[in-house]
Tab-separated table of N, CA and C in Angstrom:
chain	number	residue	atom	x	y	z
A	938	UNK	N	-183.770	-57.763	-89.066
A	938	UNK	CA	-182.567	-56.942	-89.083
A	938	UNK	C	-181.385	-57.831	-88.692
A	939	UNK	N	-180.324	-57.736	-89.480
A	939	UNK	CA	-179.110	-58.510	-89.218
A	939	UNK	C	-178.118	-57.663	-88.427
A	940	UNK	N	-177.306	-58.336	-87.626
A	940	UNK	CA	-176.336	-57.636	-86.775
A	940	UNK	C	-175.347	-56.819	-87.601
A	941	UNK	N	-174.947	-57.316	-88.778
A	941	UNK	CA	-173.977	-56.578	-89.602
A	941	UNK	C	-174.558	-55.291	-90.181
A	942	UNK	N	-175.896	-55.136	-90.123
A	942	UNK	CA	-176.545	-53.909	-90.583
A	942	UNK	C	-176.750	-52.911	-89.448
A	943	UNK	N	-176.197	-53.241	-88.272
A	943	UNK	CA	-176.428	-52.430	-87.077
A	943	UNK	C	-175.115	-52.054	-86.398
A	944	UNK	N	-175.217	-51.115	-85.475
A	944	UNK	CA	-174.070	-50.787	-84.632
A	944	UNK	C	-174.460	-50.993	-83.180
A	945	UNK	N	-173.457	-51.359	-82.389
A	945	UNK	CA	-173.637	-51.603	-80.958
A	945	UNK	C	-173.806	-50.270	-80.251
A	946	UNK	N	-174.880	-50.132	-79.497
A	946	UNK	CA	-175.130	-48.895	-78.766
A	946	UNK	C	-174.821	-49.039	-77.281
A	947	UNK	N	-175.038	-50.228	-76.748
A	947	UNK	CA	-174.799	-50.406	-75.316
A	947	UNK	C	-175.377	-51.707	-74.811
A	948	UNK	N	-175.571	-51.748	-73.495
A	948	UNK	CA	-176.008	-52.981	-72.837
A	948	UNK	C	-177.011	-52.641	-71.740
A	949	UNK	N	-178.020	-53.485	-71.592
A	949	UNK	CA	-178.971	-53.307	-70.502
A	949	UNK	C	-178.261	-53.744	-69.228
A	950	UNK	N	-178.002	-52.781	-68.354
A	950	UNK	CA	-177.137	-53.015	-67.204
A	950	UNK	C	-177.882	-53.544	-65.976
A	951	UNK	N	-179.034	-52.920	-65.662
A	951	UNK	CA	-179.738	-53.340	-64.452
A	951	UNK	C	-181.156	-52.796	-64.453
A	952	UNK	N	-181.943	-53.318	-63.527
A	952	UNK	CA	-183.309	-52.837	-63.348
A	952	UNK	C	-183.257	-51.479	-62.660
A	953	UNK	N	-184.283	-50.681	-62.901
A	953	UNK	CA	-184.340	-49.384	-62.228
A	953	UNK	C	-185.521	-49.310	-61.265
A	954	UNK	N	-186.640	-49.920	-61.647
A	954	UNK	CA	-187.808	-49.840	-60.777
A	954	UNK	C	-188.579	-51.155	-60.823
A	955	UNK	N	-189.527	-51.273	-59.915
A	955	UNK	CA	-190.367	-52.470	-59.880
A	955	UNK	C	-191.384	-52.472	-61.023
A	956	UNK	N	-191.449	-51.388	-61.782
A	956	UNK	CA	-192.378	-51.276	-62.909
A	956	UNK	C	-191.772	-51.750	-64.224
A	957	UNK	N	-190.573	-52.357	-64.172
A	957	UNK	CA	-189.954	-52.896	-65.373
A	957	UNK	C	-188.975	-51.961	-66.066
A	958	UNK	N	-188.734	-50.785	-65.507
A	958	UNK	CA	-187.759	-49.875	-66.108
A	958	UNK	C	-186.355	-50.458	-65.965
A	959	UNK	N	-185.521	-50.184	-66.955
A	959	UNK	CA	-184.138	-50.660	-66.930
A	959	UNK	C	-183.193	-49.496	-67.202
A	960	UNK	N	-181.933	-49.692	-66.809
A	960	UNK	CA	-180.889	-48.731	-67.141
A	960	UNK	C	-180.030	-49.346	-68.233
A	961	UNK	N	-179.884	-48.621	-69.325
A	961	UNK	CA	-179.072	-49.059	-70.458
A	961	UNK	C	-177.772	-48.268	-70.417
A	962	UNK	N	-176.639	-48.993	-70.354
A	962	UNK	CA	-175.342	-48.327	-70.446
A	962	UNK	C	-175.109	-47.981	-71.913
A	963	UNK	N	-174.903	-46.713	-72.209
A	963	UNK	CA	-174.670	-46.258	-73.584
A	963	UNK	C	-173.176	-46.142	-73.841
A	964	UNK	N	-172.677	-46.879	-74.810
A	964	UNK	CA	-171.263	-46.874	-75.170
A	964	UNK	C	-171.042	-45.826	-76.255
A	965	UNK	N	-171.129	-44.563	-75.853
A	965	UNK	CA	-171.025	-43.465	-76.800
A	965	UNK	C	-170.489	-42.229	-76.096
A	966	UNK	N	-169.894	-41.342	-76.872
A	966	UNK	CA	-169.414	-40.072	-76.327
A	966	UNK	C	-170.535	-39.041	-76.235
A	967	UNK	N	-171.655	-39.308	-76.916
A	967	UNK	CA	-172.755	-38.354	-76.948
A	967	UNK	C	-174.086	-39.027	-76.593
A	968	UNK	N	-174.277	-39.395	-75.327
A	968	UNK	CA	-175.497	-40.104	-74.931
A	968	UNK	C	-176.783	-39.305	-75.189
A	969	UNK	N	-176.673	-37.985	-75.165
A	969	UNK	CA	-177.862	-37.152	-75.373
A	969	UNK	C	-178.510	-37.373	-76.743
A	970	UNK	N	-177.755	-37.856	-77.713
A	970	UNK	CA	-178.302	-38.126	-79.046
A	970	UNK	C	-179.322	-39.264	-79.039
A	971	UNK	N	-179.315	-40.072	-77.986
A	971	UNK	CA	-180.125	-41.289	-77.976
A	971	UNK	C	-181.246	-41.269	-76.949
A	972	UNK	N	-181.574	-40.121	-76.402
A	972	UNK	CA	-182.588	-40.103	-75.358
A	972	UNK	C	-184.022	-40.075	-75.874
A	973	UNK	N	-184.246	-39.847	-77.155
A	973	UNK	CA	-185.615	-39.800	-77.682
A	973	UNK	C	-185.864	-40.839	-78.776
A	974	UNK	N	-185.326	-42.023	-78.591
A	974	UNK	CA	-185.505	-43.080	-79.604
A	974	UNK	C	-186.896	-43.692	-79.481
A	975	UNK	N	-187.402	-44.158	-80.610
A	975	UNK	CA	-188.695	-44.846	-80.619
A	975	UNK	C	-188.527	-46.333	-80.332
A	976	UNK	N	-187.391	-46.890	-80.790
A	976	UNK	CA	-187.175	-48.326	-80.612
A	976	UNK	C	-185.690	-48.645	-80.705
A	977	UNK	N	-185.347	-49.850	-80.260
A	977	UNK	CA	-183.990	-50.370	-80.369
A	977	UNK	C	-184.101	-51.855	-80.698
A	978	UNK	N	-182.980	-52.450	-81.077
A	978	UNK	CA	-182.927	-53.892	-81.250
A	978	UNK	C	-182.193	-54.469	-80.057
A	979	UNK	N	-182.802	-55.442	-79.412
A	979	UNK	CA	-182.211	-56.111	-78.253
A	979	UNK	C	-181.774	-57.498	-78.711
A	980	UNK	N	-180.524	-57.854	-78.389
A	980	UNK	CA	-180.024	-59.169	-78.775
A	980	UNK	C	-180.561	-60.224	-77.809
A	981	UNK	N	-181.357	-61.132	-78.346
A	981	UNK	CA	-181.949	-62.231	-77.577
A	981	UNK	C	-181.632	-63.530	-78.302
A	982	UNK	N	-180.902	-64.431	-77.663
A	982	UNK	CA	-180.533	-65.716	-78.276
A	982	UNK	C	-179.900	-65.535	-79.651
A	983	UNK	N	-178.965	-64.599	-79.759
A	983	UNK	CA	-178.213	-64.300	-80.985
A	983	UNK	C	-179.068	-63.724	-82.115
A	984	UNK	N	-180.294	-63.321	-81.808
A	984	UNK	CA	-181.166	-62.660	-82.775
A	984	UNK	C	-181.443	-61.248	-82.295
A	985	UNK	N	-181.689	-60.344	-83.228
A	985	UNK	CA	-182.046	-58.975	-82.867
A	985	UNK	C	-183.565	-58.840	-82.888
A	986	UNK	N	-184.110	-58.452	-81.739
A	986	UNK	CA	-185.551	-58.334	-81.576
A	986	UNK	C	-185.886	-56.866	-81.336
A	987	UNK	N	-186.840	-56.312	-82.114
A	987	UNK	CA	-187.191	-54.904	-81.893
A	987	UNK	C	-187.967	-54.727	-80.586
A	988	UNK	N	-187.584	-53.716	-79.825
A	988	UNK	CA	-188.291	-53.333	-78.603
A	988	UNK	C	-188.649	-51.862	-78.739
A	989	UNK	N	-189.931	-51.569	-78.521
A	989	UNK	CA	-190.396	-50.186	-78.621
A	989	UNK	C	-190.310	-49.523	-77.251
A	990	UNK	N	-189.960	-48.251	-77.272
A	990	UNK	CA	-189.716	-47.489	-76.048
A	990	UNK	C	-190.904	-46.581	-75.763
A	991	UNK	N	-191.456	-46.720	-74.554
A	991	UNK	CA	-192.548	-45.831	-74.139
A	991	UNK	C	-192.001	-44.486	-73.694
A	992	UNK	N	-190.940	-44.518	-72.867
A	992	UNK	CA	-190.275	-43.278	-72.464
A	992	UNK	C	-188.864	-43.593	-72.021
A	993	UNK	N	-188.031	-42.563	-72.106
A	993	UNK	CA	-186.632	-42.717	-71.710
A	993	UNK	C	-186.075	-41.361	-71.286
A	994	UNK	N	-185.045	-41.421	-70.450
A	994	UNK	CA	-184.379	-40.190	-70.028
A	994	UNK	C	-182.948	-40.517	-69.631
A	995	UNK	N	-182.067	-39.532	-69.762
A	995	UNK	CA	-180.678	-39.737	-69.368
A	995	UNK	C	-180.592	-39.888	-67.854
A	996	UNK	N	-179.681	-40.751	-67.428
A	996	UNK	CA	-179.502	-41.032	-66.003
A	996	UNK	C	-178.009	-41.125	-65.718
A	997	UNK	N	-177.476	-40.204	-64.950
A	997	UNK	CA	-176.056	-40.213	-64.562
A	997	UNK	C	-175.108	-40.359	-65.756
A	998	UNK	N	-175.190	-39.474	-66.689
A	998	UNK	CA	-174.274	-39.337	-67.834
A	998	UNK	C	-174.333	-40.459	-68.869
A	999	UNK	N	-173.875	-41.673	-68.519
A	999	UNK	CA	-173.738	-42.728	-69.524
A	999	UNK	C	-174.898	-43.717	-69.558
A	1000	UNK	N	-175.922	-43.490	-68.756
A	1000	UNK	CA	-177.039	-44.431	-68.703
A	1000	UNK	C	-178.307	-43.790	-69.245
A	1001	UNK	N	-179.136	-44.637	-69.835
A	1001	UNK	CA	-180.441	-44.214	-70.309
A	1001	UNK	C	-181.473	-45.022	-69.533
A	1002	UNK	N	-182.352	-44.336	-68.837
A	1002	UNK	CA	-183.443	-44.986	-68.105
A	1002	UNK	C	-184.562	-45.228	-69.104
A	1003	UNK	N	-184.965	-46.495	-69.275
A	1003	UNK	CA	-185.897	-46.865	-70.352
A	1003	UNK	C	-187.074	-47.666	-69.814
A	1004	UNK	N	-188.257	-47.304	-70.291
A	1004	UNK	CA	-189.455	-48.118	-70.078
A	1004	UNK	C	-189.845	-48.669	-71.447
A	1005	UNK	N	-189.654	-49.967	-71.618
A	1005	UNK	CA	-190.022	-50.608	-72.881
A	1005	UNK	C	-191.511	-50.932	-72.882
A	1006	UNK	N	-192.078	-50.933	-74.072
A	1006	UNK	CA	-193.440	-51.401	-74.263
A	1006	UNK	C	-193.464	-52.893	-73.906
A	1007	UNK	N	-194.455	-53.342	-73.212
A	1007	UNK	CA	-194.640	-54.760	-72.858
A	1007	UNK	C	-193.670	-55.271	-71.804
A	1008	UNK	N	-192.927	-54.390	-71.128
A	1008	UNK	CA	-192.075	-54.800	-70.003
A	1008	UNK	C	-192.521	-53.948	-68.814
A	1009	UNK	N	-193.386	-54.564	-67.956
A	1009	UNK	CA	-193.999	-53.784	-66.889
A	1009	UNK	C	-193.765	-54.321	-65.483
A	1010	UNK	N	-192.847	-55.293	-65.352
A	1010	UNK	CA	-192.540	-55.771	-64.004
A	1010	UNK	C	-191.094	-56.245	-63.928
A	1011	UNK	N	-190.656	-56.532	-62.724
A	1011	UNK	CA	-189.260	-56.914	-62.503
A	1011	UNK	C	-188.882	-58.211	-63.214
A	1012	UNK	N	-189.792	-59.186	-63.241
A	1012	UNK	CA	-189.487	-60.463	-63.891
A	1012	UNK	C	-189.214	-60.289	-65.382
A	1013	UNK	N	-190.033	-59.470	-66.041
A	1013	UNK	CA	-189.828	-59.216	-67.470
A	1013	UNK	C	-188.526	-58.452	-67.692
A	1014	UNK	N	-188.229	-57.504	-66.813
A	1014	UNK	CA	-186.992	-56.728	-66.922
A	1014	UNK	C	-185.772	-57.614	-66.676
A	1015	UNK	N	-185.865	-58.543	-65.715
A	1015	UNK	CA	-184.755	-59.462	-65.412
A	1015	UNK	C	-184.286	-60.227	-66.644
A	1016	UNK	N	-185.217	-60.589	-67.512
A	1016	UNK	CA	-184.889	-61.368	-68.712
A	1016	UNK	C	-184.025	-60.571	-69.691
A	1017	UNK	N	-184.045	-59.255	-69.565
A	1017	UNK	CA	-183.303	-58.393	-70.498
A	1017	UNK	C	-181.919	-57.987	-69.985
A	1018	UNK	N	-181.681	-58.159	-68.689
A	1018	UNK	CA	-180.414	-57.717	-68.091
A	1018	UNK	C	-179.236	-58.412	-68.787
A	1019	UNK	N	-178.238	-57.613	-69.164
A	1019	UNK	CA	-177.049	-58.142	-69.838
A	1019	UNK	C	-177.171	-58.201	-71.350
A	1020	UNK	N	-178.356	-57.928	-71.877
A	1020	UNK	CA	-178.555	-57.976	-73.335
A	1020	UNK	C	-177.956	-56.748	-74.014
A	1021	UNK	N	-177.369	-56.962	-75.170
A	1021	UNK	CA	-176.796	-55.861	-75.952
A	1021	UNK	C	-177.887	-55.153	-76.731
A	1022	UNK	N	-177.691	-53.865	-76.942
A	1022	UNK	CA	-178.634	-53.005	-77.660
A	1022	UNK	C	-177.975	-52.546	-78.958
A	1023	UNK	N	-178.736	-52.591	-80.045
A	1023	UNK	CA	-178.226	-52.192	-81.360
A	1023	UNK	C	-179.199	-51.232	-82.032
A	1024	UNK	N	-178.655	-50.444	-82.950
A	1024	UNK	CA	-179.442	-49.564	-83.816
A	1024	UNK	C	-178.972	-49.757	-85.248
A	1025	UNK	N	-179.838	-49.475	-86.235
A	1025	UNK	CA	-179.412	-49.599	-87.639
A	1025	UNK	C	-178.287	-48.623	-87.974
A	1026	UNK	N	-177.360	-49.057	-88.825
A	1026	UNK	CA	-176.245	-48.200	-89.252
A	1026	UNK	C	-176.734	-46.887	-89.850
A	1027	UNK	N	-177.932	-46.894	-90.431
A	1027	UNK	CA	-178.474	-45.679	-91.051
A	1027	UNK	C	-178.715	-44.569	-90.030
A	1028	UNK	N	-178.748	-44.915	-88.739
A	1028	UNK	CA	-178.981	-43.904	-87.709
A	1028	UNK	C	-177.695	-43.216	-87.255
A	1029	UNK	N	-176.550	-43.687	-87.723
A	1029	UNK	CA	-175.283	-43.040	-87.351
A	1029	UNK	C	-175.118	-41.729	-88.106
A	1030	UNK	N	-174.628	-40.720	-87.405
A	1030	UNK	CA	-174.323	-39.463	-88.066
A	1030	UNK	C	-173.089	-39.662	-88.947
A	1031	UNK	N	-173.071	-39.005	-90.091
A	1031	UNK	CA	-171.891	-39.072	-90.961
A	1031	UNK	C	-170.762	-38.278	-90.312
A	1032	UNK	N	-169.586	-38.885	-90.281
A	1032	UNK	CA	-168.404	-38.206	-89.751
A	1032	UNK	C	-167.518	-37.781	-90.905
A	1033	UNK	N	-166.822	-36.690	-90.711
A	1033	UNK	CA	-165.946	-36.177	-91.764
A	1033	UNK	C	-164.545	-35.985	-91.218
A	1034	UNK	N	-163.626	-35.727	-92.131
A	1034	UNK	CA	-162.244	-35.484	-91.729
A	1034	UNK	C	-161.631	-36.731	-91.128
A	1035	UNK	N	-160.895	-36.561	-90.034
A	1035	UNK	CA	-160.210	-37.687	-89.405
A	1035	UNK	C	-161.026	-38.359	-88.306
A	1036	UNK	N	-162.271	-37.989	-88.161
A	1036	UNK	CA	-163.141	-38.684	-87.216
A	1036	UNK	C	-163.735	-39.887	-87.945
A	1037	UNK	N	-163.830	-41.008	-87.227
A	1037	UNK	CA	-164.374	-42.215	-87.858
A	1037	UNK	C	-164.970	-43.136	-86.811
A	1038	UNK	N	-165.901	-43.956	-87.278
A	1038	UNK	CA	-166.431	-45.029	-86.445
A	1038	UNK	C	-165.523	-46.230	-86.629
A	1039	UNK	N	-165.330	-46.991	-85.561
A	1039	UNK	CA	-164.425	-48.136	-85.626
A	1039	UNK	C	-164.812	-49.094	-86.749
A	1040	UNK	N	-166.104	-49.413	-86.871
A	1040	UNK	CA	-166.527	-50.379	-87.894
A	1040	UNK	C	-166.261	-49.866	-89.313
A	1041	UNK	N	-166.204	-48.562	-89.451
A	1041	UNK	CA	-166.058	-47.927	-90.765
A	1041	UNK	C	-164.708	-48.228	-91.425
A	1042	UNK	N	-163.634	-48.382	-90.639
A	1042	UNK	CA	-162.299	-48.548	-91.220
A	1042	UNK	C	-161.868	-50.018	-91.330
A	1043	UNK	N	-162.709	-50.934	-90.894
A	1043	UNK	CA	-162.377	-52.352	-91.052
A	1043	UNK	C	-162.292	-52.644	-92.556
A	1044	UNK	N	-161.202	-53.264	-92.961
A	1044	UNK	CA	-160.982	-53.548	-94.384
A	1044	UNK	C	-160.162	-52.479	-95.090
A	1045	UNK	N	-159.943	-51.338	-94.451
A	1045	UNK	CA	-159.115	-50.287	-95.043
A	1045	UNK	C	-157.647	-50.718	-95.014
A	1046	UNK	N	-156.884	-50.288	-96.018
A	1046	UNK	CA	-155.433	-50.462	-95.975
A	1046	UNK	C	-154.878	-49.436	-95.009
A	1047	UNK	N	-153.739	-49.769	-94.398
A	1047	UNK	CA	-153.088	-48.830	-93.495
A	1047	UNK	C	-151.727	-48.489	-94.082
A	1048	UNK	N	-151.432	-47.190	-94.102
A	1048	UNK	CA	-150.220	-46.697	-94.753
A	1048	UNK	C	-149.439	-45.807	-93.794
A	1049	UNK	N	-148.124	-45.999	-93.777
A	1049	UNK	CA	-147.234	-45.137	-93.015
A	1049	UNK	C	-146.519	-44.233	-94.011
A	1050	UNK	N	-146.261	-42.979	-93.643
A	1050	UNK	CA	-145.613	-42.042	-94.558
A	1050	UNK	C	-144.245	-42.534	-95.022
A	1051	UNK	N	-143.485	-43.219	-94.160
A	1051	UNK	CA	-142.146	-43.701	-94.531
A	1051	UNK	C	-142.184	-45.085	-95.174
A	1052	UNK	N	-142.942	-45.994	-94.593
A	1052	UNK	CA	-142.932	-47.400	-95.010
A	1052	UNK	C	-143.854	-47.658	-96.200
A	1053	UNK	N	-144.924	-46.881	-96.311
A	1053	UNK	CA	-145.930	-47.121	-97.345
A	1053	UNK	C	-147.029	-48.017	-96.789
A	1054	UNK	N	-147.797	-48.640	-97.689
A	1054	UNK	CA	-148.885	-49.526	-97.257
A	1054	UNK	C	-148.269	-50.769	-96.643
A	1055	UNK	N	-148.696	-51.109	-95.426
A	1055	UNK	CA	-148.094	-52.261	-94.763
A	1055	UNK	C	-149.106	-53.278	-94.255
A	1056	UNK	N	-150.371	-53.115	-94.594
A	1056	UNK	CA	-151.338	-54.122	-94.184
A	1056	UNK	C	-152.766	-53.644	-94.314
A	1057	UNK	N	-153.678	-54.499	-93.822
A	1057	UNK	CA	-155.108	-54.221	-93.874
A	1057	UNK	C	-155.666	-54.306	-92.453
A	1058	UNK	N	-156.507	-53.363	-92.098
A	1058	UNK	CA	-157.129	-53.353	-90.769
A	1058	UNK	C	-158.220	-54.419	-90.746
A	1059	UNK	N	-158.084	-55.366	-89.809
A	1059	UNK	CA	-159.068	-56.445	-89.713
A	1059	UNK	C	-160.013	-56.263	-88.528
A	1060	UNK	N	-159.576	-55.526	-87.511
A	1060	UNK	CA	-160.451	-55.217	-86.382
A	1060	UNK	C	-159.804	-54.135	-85.530
A	1061	UNK	N	-160.537	-53.722	-84.512
A	1061	UNK	CA	-160.027	-52.720	-83.588
A	1061	UNK	C	-160.205	-53.268	-82.180
A	1062	UNK	N	-159.127	-53.224	-81.423
A	1062	UNK	CA	-159.163	-53.676	-80.039
A	1062	UNK	C	-159.330	-52.448	-79.156
A	1063	UNK	N	-160.532	-52.313	-78.594
A	1063	UNK	CA	-160.769	-51.167	-77.714
A	1063	UNK	C	-161.000	-51.615	-76.271
A	1064	UNK	N	-160.525	-52.824	-75.950
A	1064	UNK	CA	-160.662	-53.342	-74.587
A	1064	UNK	C	-159.479	-52.948	-73.710
A	1065	UNK	N	-158.506	-52.283	-74.300
A	1065	UNK	CA	-157.320	-51.848	-73.562
A	1065	UNK	C	-157.354	-50.326	-73.411
A	1066	UNK	N	-156.455	-49.779	-72.593
A	1066	UNK	CA	-156.450	-48.335	-72.328
A	1066	UNK	C	-156.298	-47.519	-73.610
A	1067	UNK	N	-155.433	-47.967	-74.516
A	1067	UNK	CA	-155.215	-47.288	-75.792
A	1067	UNK	C	-155.767	-48.184	-76.905
A	1068	UNK	N	-156.838	-47.759	-77.605
A	1068	UNK	CA	-157.349	-48.585	-78.698
A	1068	UNK	C	-156.264	-48.865	-79.739
A	1069	UNK	N	-156.347	-50.042	-80.353
A	1069	UNK	CA	-155.337	-50.485	-81.315
A	1069	UNK	C	-155.986	-50.951	-82.610
A	1070	UNK	N	-155.372	-50.576	-83.736
A	1070	UNK	CA	-155.740	-51.186	-85.009
A	1070	UNK	C	-155.116	-52.574	-85.019
A	1071	UNK	N	-155.893	-53.597	-85.338
A	1071	UNK	CA	-155.350	-54.935	-85.545
A	1071	UNK	C	-155.179	-55.083	-87.048
A	1072	UNK	N	-153.918	-55.240	-87.474
A	1072	UNK	CA	-153.550	-55.193	-88.884
A	1072	UNK	C	-152.959	-56.534	-89.294
A	1073	UNK	N	-153.305	-56.987	-90.500
A	1073	UNK	CA	-152.756	-58.229	-91.051
A	1073	UNK	C	-151.933	-57.892	-92.291
A	1074	UNK	N	-150.740	-58.496	-92.348
A	1074	UNK	CA	-149.869	-58.405	-93.519
A	1074	UNK	C	-149.426	-59.839	-93.793
A	1075	UNK	N	-150.113	-60.510	-94.726
A	1075	UNK	CA	-149.826	-61.921	-94.971
A	1075	UNK	C	-150.152	-62.723	-93.730
A	1076	UNK	N	-149.145	-63.367	-93.149
A	1076	UNK	CA	-149.319	-64.163	-91.928
A	1076	UNK	C	-149.005	-63.360	-90.669
A	1077	UNK	N	-148.538	-62.129	-90.850
A	1077	UNK	CA	-148.085	-61.317	-89.715
A	1077	UNK	C	-149.243	-60.466	-89.185
A	1078	UNK	N	-149.465	-60.558	-87.846
A	1078	UNK	CA	-150.456	-59.725	-87.185
A	1078	UNK	C	-149.735	-58.588	-86.467
A	1079	UNK	N	-150.246	-57.382	-86.620
A	1079	UNK	CA	-149.630	-56.206	-86.002
A	1079	UNK	C	-150.665	-55.448	-85.188
A	1080	UNK	N	-150.211	-54.817	-84.119
A	1080	UNK	CA	-151.050	-53.940	-83.314
A	1080	UNK	C	-150.504	-52.520	-83.428
A	1081	UNK	N	-151.306	-51.640	-83.969
A	1081	UNK	CA	-150.883	-50.258	-84.215
A	1081	UNK	C	-151.737	-49.325	-83.351
A	1082	UNK	N	-151.095	-48.525	-82.489
A	1082	UNK	CA	-151.860	-47.643	-81.597
A	1082	UNK	C	-152.637	-46.570	-82.361
A	1083	UNK	N	-153.876	-46.376	-81.937
A	1083	UNK	CA	-154.731	-45.347	-82.531
A	1083	UNK	C	-154.536	-44.051	-81.757
A	1084	UNK	N	-153.471	-43.348	-82.080
A	1084	UNK	CA	-153.148	-42.100	-81.396
A	1084	UNK	C	-153.349	-40.951	-82.389
A	1085	UNK	N	-154.117	-39.956	-81.962
A	1085	UNK	CA	-154.460	-38.834	-82.844
A	1085	UNK	C	-153.240	-38.188	-83.487
A	1086	UNK	N	-152.150	-38.072	-82.738
A	1086	UNK	CA	-150.951	-37.417	-83.275
A	1086	UNK	C	-150.319	-38.234	-84.409
A	1087	UNK	N	-150.557	-39.537	-84.453
A	1087	UNK	CA	-150.013	-40.384	-85.526
A	1087	UNK	C	-150.913	-40.374	-86.760
A	1088	UNK	N	-152.185	-40.058	-86.584
A	1088	UNK	CA	-153.169	-40.140	-87.660
A	1088	UNK	C	-153.085	-38.908	-88.563
A	1089	UNK	N	-152.768	-39.154	-89.830
A	1089	UNK	CA	-152.662	-38.065	-90.797
A	1089	UNK	C	-153.979	-37.861	-91.537
A	1090	UNK	N	-154.553	-38.977	-92.032
A	1090	UNK	CA	-155.757	-38.825	-92.852
A	1090	UNK	C	-156.551	-40.120	-92.903
A	1091	UNK	N	-157.888	-39.978	-92.854
A	1091	UNK	CA	-158.794	-41.080	-93.155
A	1091	UNK	C	-159.251	-40.829	-94.590
A	1092	UNK	N	-158.752	-41.651	-95.504
A	1092	UNK	CA	-159.071	-41.497	-96.925
A	1092	UNK	C	-160.192	-42.478	-97.265
A	1093	UNK	N	-161.426	-42.018	-97.076
A	1093	UNK	CA	-162.586	-42.887	-97.303
A	1093	UNK	C	-162.713	-43.286	-98.770
A	1094	UNK	N	-162.394	-42.377	-99.667
A	1094	UNK	CA	-162.523	-42.640	-101.096
A	1094	UNK	C	-161.645	-43.810	-101.541
A	1095	UNK	N	-160.402	-43.861	-101.048
A	1095	UNK	CA	-159.468	-44.923	-101.421
A	1095	UNK	C	-159.343	-46.019	-100.363
A	1096	UNK	N	-160.188	-45.919	-99.326
A	1096	UNK	CA	-160.203	-46.914	-98.244
A	1096	UNK	C	-158.823	-47.112	-97.629
A	1097	UNK	N	-158.268	-45.987	-97.130
A	1097	UNK	CA	-156.945	-46.009	-96.508
A	1097	UNK	C	-156.940	-45.201	-95.224
A	1098	UNK	N	-156.145	-45.670	-94.265
A	1098	UNK	CA	-155.822	-44.895	-93.070
A	1098	UNK	C	-154.343	-44.554	-93.211
A	1099	UNK	N	-154.037	-43.259	-93.281
A	1099	UNK	CA	-152.658	-42.807	-93.467
A	1099	UNK	C	-152.136	-42.283	-92.133
A	1100	UNK	N	-150.966	-42.819	-91.737
A	1100	UNK	CA	-150.400	-42.475	-90.435
A	1100	UNK	C	-148.930	-42.086	-90.565
A	1101	UNK	N	-148.446	-41.369	-89.578
A	1101	UNK	CA	-147.031	-41.057	-89.456
A	1101	UNK	C	-146.578	-41.693	-88.145
A	1102	UNK	N	-146.151	-42.949	-88.231
A	1102	UNK	CA	-145.822	-43.741	-87.048
A	1102	UNK	C	-144.374	-43.548	-86.628
A	1103	UNK	N	-144.070	-43.787	-85.363
A	1103	UNK	CA	-142.680	-43.681	-84.903
A	1103	UNK	C	-141.787	-44.647	-85.676
A	1104	UNK	N	-140.595	-44.195	-85.971
A	1104	UNK	CA	-139.640	-45.019	-86.707
A	1104	UNK	C	-139.408	-46.330	-85.957
A	1105	UNK	N	-139.476	-47.421	-86.691
A	1105	UNK	CA	-139.208	-48.736	-86.124
A	1105	UNK	C	-140.446	-49.511	-85.704
A	1106	UNK	N	-141.589	-48.843	-85.543
A	1106	UNK	CA	-142.798	-49.544	-85.083
A	1106	UNK	C	-143.247	-50.603	-86.100
A	1107	UNK	N	-143.397	-50.224	-87.346
A	1107	UNK	CA	-143.827	-51.179	-88.382
A	1107	UNK	C	-142.719	-52.171	-88.668
A	1108	UNK	N	-141.492	-51.683	-88.746
A	1108	UNK	CA	-140.339	-52.544	-89.056
A	1108	UNK	C	-140.158	-53.643	-88.003
A	1109	UNK	N	-140.564	-53.358	-86.780
A	1109	UNK	CA	-140.456	-54.335	-85.709
A	1109	UNK	C	-141.247	-55.613	-86.050
A	1110	UNK	N	-142.349	-55.465	-86.776
A	1110	UNK	CA	-143.180	-56.609	-87.142
A	1110	UNK	C	-142.730	-57.300	-88.421
A	1111	UNK	N	-142.130	-56.531	-89.340
A	1111	UNK	CA	-141.853	-57.067	-90.674
A	1111	UNK	C	-140.476	-57.688	-90.790
């Protein structure tokens, strides 16, 4: 399985017990969807390795307590701490309307109602308080806030994100 065929689910945060159980931080708004998985891909040395789950349960909202097959002591669990967890893209629920997964809109054109098409989304910066579309227009890089009130439509058919941005925001870059 290749990383581009998967989505990031979370990270193995810490050990939970001396029996090799770990706590996985789930980077999702709906952690309950992932409590009965059979397996996950764990990133080890830049490769995705399948790990089968014996049992799992939700722990304090955003964590999943997991007992992996073949991980039965603290030393084995220690080797997994800090590793990213992935699932195949096919396991994502289809979203409709203006809801979207960040990876889904990469490569989409971005359009403002007044300015028109002004660039292509190359990535999303979600490391800041307000997630931002990172947009390229030729040599110009732009950061456009992902605010629900600005978002008019996700046009999946034409690969466009249509927004009604404050006057001057796009012009400031161009």
